[in-house]
Amino acid sequence: MAVAGYPGRTYRFMSEPVLFEFGIGEHYTTFSTELRASDVTVSLSEARRQLLKTRSTPHLAVPITMATITINNTGVRRSDYTALLFLSPPGAGRGGRPIQQLRQFKRVATVPGRASTVNLPLSCHDFALADEDGSFDIASGTWTLRVDSSELQIHVG
């Protein structure tokens, strides 16, 4: 829900065209990315069970899927690359749901012509959204994971 006079108050709710996307930096080389996940289907009942078990200790939640990003430095210079993993929930941008959320990130040094791999764990808390009362619950449906132009769908159900 947008506050009057403050549309798109953060990158999470911004729907207007932007000059620079959140997290886009300047490099002196180019990259290509490929995104995969260990599981593209997540059990809703297991995710809810984990959420209840770790509600007050989210840092102790076990991963329910692992996002793997393969980064290829396609340029001619060494450079660090920061993998920013965004998740978009089902119904993104409607009913107070964010369009996207940054859920994980990791910086990796890259060398031209070589692939680097980054594993980013996702727990039940990454698939939970707050309702109007502030209570968190797992949002069932199809979630979109995105790193740069690479996207992947994960179904929670």
mmCIF file of C-alpha atoms in Angstrom, residues 22-155:
data_model
loop_
_atom_site.group_PDB
_atom_site.id
_atom_site.type_symbol
_atom_site.label_atom_id
_atom_site.label_comp_id
_atom_site.label_asym_id
_atom_site.label_seq_id
_atom_site.Cartn_x
_atom_site.Cartn_y
_atom_site.Cartn_z
ATOM 1 C CA PHE A 22 18.894 -1.034 -7.127
ATOM 2 C CA GLY A 23 22.227 -2.838 -6.829
ATOM 3 C CA ILE A 24 23.472 -2.043 -10.332
ATOM 4 C CA GLY A 25 27.064 -0.882 -10.168
ATOM 5 C CA GLU A 26 29.720 0.105 -12.657
ATOM 6 C CA HIS A 27 32.256 -2.485 -13.766
ATOM 7 C CA TYR A 28 35.149 -2.410 -16.189
ATOM 8 C CA THR A 29 34.195 -5.838 -17.489
ATOM 9 C CA THR A 30 31.025 -7.768 -18.361
ATOM 10 C CA PHE A 31 29.311 -10.731 -16.754
ATOM 11 C CA SER A 32 26.748 -13.380 -17.581
ATOM 12 C CA THR A 33 24.839 -15.297 -14.923
ATOM 13 C CA GLU A 34 22.923 -18.548 -14.696
ATOM 14 C CA LEU A 35 20.548 -19.249 -11.798
ATOM 15 C CA ARG A 36 19.557 -22.720 -10.565
ATOM 16 C CA ALA A 37 17.906 -24.081 -7.411
ATOM 17 C CA SER A 38 18.292 -27.374 -5.573
ATOM 18 C CA ASP A 39 14.490 -27.653 -5.307
ATOM 19 C CA VAL A 40 11.991 -25.804 -7.501
ATOM 20 C CA THR A 41 9.073 -27.099 -5.434
ATOM 21 C CA VAL A 42 8.906 -26.325 -1.710
ATOM 22 C CA SER A 43 6.462 -27.990 0.687
ATOM 23 C CA LEU A 44 4.103 -25.404 2.183
ATOM 24 C CA SER A 45 3.469 -27.532 5.287
ATOM 25 C CA GLU A 46 7.213 -28.075 5.893
ATOM 26 C CA ALA A 47 7.948 -24.360 5.373
ATOM 27 C CA ARG A 48 5.198 -23.410 7.855
ATOM 28 C CA ARG A 49 6.489 -25.970 10.362
ATOM 29 C CA GLN A 50 9.995 -24.494 10.089
ATOM 30 C CA LEU A 51 8.612 -20.946 10.404
ATOM 31 C CA LEU A 52 6.795 -21.802 13.651
ATOM 32 C CA LYS A 53 9.863 -23.591 15.001
ATOM 33 C CA THR A 54 12.246 -20.675 14.276
ATOM 34 C CA ARG A 55 9.929 -17.657 14.566
ATOM 35 C CA SER A 56 12.106 -15.969 17.197
ATOM 36 C CA THR A 57 15.404 -17.392 15.896
ATOM 37 C CA PRO A 58 15.326 -17.014 12.085
ATOM 38 C CA HIS A 59 19.110 -17.340 11.888
ATOM 39 C CA LEU A 60 18.717 -20.974 13.009
ATOM 40 C CA ALA A 61 16.268 -21.935 10.244
ATOM 41 C CA VAL A 62 17.540 -24.662 7.929
ATOM 42 C CA PRO A 63 17.604 -23.972 4.183
ATOM 43 C CA ILE A 64 14.573 -25.278 2.299
ATOM 44 C CA THR A 65 16.233 -24.695 -1.070
ATOM 45 C CA MET A 66 19.637 -23.552 -2.305
ATOM 46 C CA ALA A 67 20.046 -20.998 -5.079
ATOM 47 C CA THR A 68 23.188 -21.579 -7.134
ATOM 48 C CA ILE A 69 24.503 -18.788 -9.319
ATOM 49 C CA THR A 70 27.143 -19.391 -11.954
ATOM 50 C CA ILE A 71 28.941 -16.160 -12.847
ATOM 51 C CA ASN A 72 31.026 -15.909 -16.004
ATOM 52 C CA ASN A 73 33.363 -12.961 -16.426
ATOM 53 C CA THR A 74 32.908 -12.410 -20.171
ATOM 54 C CA GLY A 75 35.169 -9.361 -20.308
ATOM 55 C CA VAL A 76 38.934 -8.913 -20.285
ATOM 56 C CA ARG A 77 39.561 -7.668 -16.719
ATOM 57 C CA ARG A 78 39.471 -9.282 -13.296
ATOM 58 C CA SER A 79 36.642 -7.919 -11.217
ATOM 59 C CA ASP A 80 34.564 -8.621 -8.169
ATOM 60 C CA TYR A 81 30.913 -9.405 -8.743
ATOM 61 C CA THR A 82 28.213 -9.042 -6.111
ATOM 62 C CA ALA A 83 25.425 -11.551 -6.636
ATOM 63 C CA LEU A 84 22.171 -9.953 -5.465
ATOM 64 C CA LEU A 85 19.355 -12.492 -5.155
ATOM 65 C CA PHE A 86 15.905 -10.901 -5.344
ATOM 66 C CA LEU A 87 12.634 -12.743 -4.658
ATOM 67 C CA SER A 88 9.233 -11.684 -5.966
ATOM 68 C CA PRO A 89 6.248 -13.229 -4.175
ATOM 69 C CA PRO A 90 3.048 -14.473 -5.807
ATOM 70 C CA GLY A 91 0.827 -11.458 -6.449
ATOM 71 C CA ALA A 92 3.831 -9.113 -6.333
ATOM 72 C CA GLY A 93 2.850 -5.445 -6.144
ATOM 73 C CA ARG A 94 -0.771 -6.119 -5.175
ATOM 74 C CA GLY A 95 -2.444 -6.088 -1.772
ATOM 75 C CA GLY A 96 0.575 -4.608 -0.009
ATOM 76 C CA ARG A 97 2.960 -7.284 -1.265
ATOM 77 C CA PRO A 98 6.381 -6.046 -2.366
ATOM 78 C CA ILE A 99 7.353 -6.218 -6.037
ATOM 79 C CA GLN A 100 10.706 -7.655 -5.034
ATOM 80 C CA GLN A 101 12.901 -8.169 -1.975
ATOM 81 C CA LEU A 102 16.657 -8.583 -1.697
ATOM 82 C CA ARG A 103 17.001 -11.836 0.234
ATOM 83 C CA GLN A 104 20.648 -12.900 -0.159
ATOM 84 C CA PHE A 105 23.891 -11.506 -1.532
ATOM 85 C CA LYS A 106 27.505 -12.522 -1.831
ATOM 86 C CA ARG A 107 30.603 -10.945 -3.353
ATOM 87 C CA VAL A 108 32.963 -13.081 -5.419
ATOM 88 C CA ALA A 109 36.231 -12.371 -7.241
ATOM 89 C CA THR A 110 36.102 -13.299 -10.921
ATOM 90 C CA VAL A 111 38.711 -13.937 -13.601
ATOM 91 C CA PRO A 112 38.047 -13.494 -17.345
ATOM 92 C CA GLY A 113 37.119 -16.741 -19.057
ATOM 93 C CA ARG A 114 36.442 -18.651 -15.828
ATOM 94 C CA ALA A 115 33.185 -19.466 -14.116
ATOM 95 C CA SER A 116 32.628 -18.821 -10.420
ATOM 96 C CA THR A 117 29.822 -20.414 -8.428
ATOM 97 C CA VAL A 118 27.945 -18.924 -5.481
ATOM 98 C CA ASN A 119 25.520 -20.901 -3.287
ATOM 99 C CA LEU A 120 22.890 -18.896 -1.439
ATOM 100 C CA PRO A 121 20.639 -20.763 1.029
ATOM 101 C CA LEU A 122 16.979 -19.795 1.302
ATOM 102 C CA SER A 123 15.005 -20.595 4.439
ATOM 103 C CA CYS A 124 11.307 -20.473 5.224
ATOM 104 C CA HIS A 125 11.745 -16.856 6.364
ATOM 105 C CA ASP A 126 12.676 -15.858 2.811
ATOM 106 C CA PHE A 127 9.235 -17.040 1.638
ATOM 107 C CA ALA A 128 7.257 -15.419 4.487
ATOM 108 C CA LEU A 129 5.324 -12.162 4.256
ATOM 109 C CA ALA A 130 3.670 -10.042 6.926
ATOM 110 C CA ASP A 131 -0.088 -9.576 6.842
ATOM 111 C CA GLU A 132 -1.939 -6.425 7.912
ATOM 112 C CA ASP A 133 -1.652 -7.487 11.576
ATOM 113 C CA GLY A 134 2.128 -7.946 11.277
ATOM 114 C CA SER A 135 1.933 -11.742 11.519
ATOM 115 C CA PHE A 136 4.295 -13.637 9.215
ATOM 116 C CA ASP A 137 3.133 -16.600 7.163
ATOM 117 C CA ILE A 138 4.462 -18.474 4.167
ATOM 118 C CA ALA A 139 2.991 -17.147 0.913
ATOM 119 C CA SER A 140 1.963 -20.073 -1.249
ATOM 120 C CA GLY A 141 2.192 -19.933 -5.025
ATOM 121 C CA THR A 142 4.922 -19.243 -7.552
ATOM 122 C CA TRP A 143 7.862 -17.133 -6.434
ATOM 123 C CA THR A 144 10.353 -15.623 -8.886
ATOM 124 C CA LEU A 145 14.061 -15.603 -8.038
ATOM 125 C CA ARG A 146 16.228 -13.152 -9.970
ATOM 126 C CA VAL A 147 19.925 -12.375 -10.280
ATOM 127 C CA ASP A 148 20.581 -9.743 -12.974
ATOM 128 C CA SER A 149 18.679 -10.997 -16.036
ATOM 129 C CA SER A 150 18.570 -14.652 -14.868
ATOM 130 C CA GLU A 151 15.219 -15.744 -13.441
ATOM 131 C CA LEU A 152 13.880 -18.946 -11.932
ATOM 132 C CA GLN A 153 10.438 -19.942 -10.665
ATOM 133 C CA ILE A 154 9.954 -21.782 -7.363
ATOM 134 C CA HIS A 155 6.554 -23.133 -6.403
#
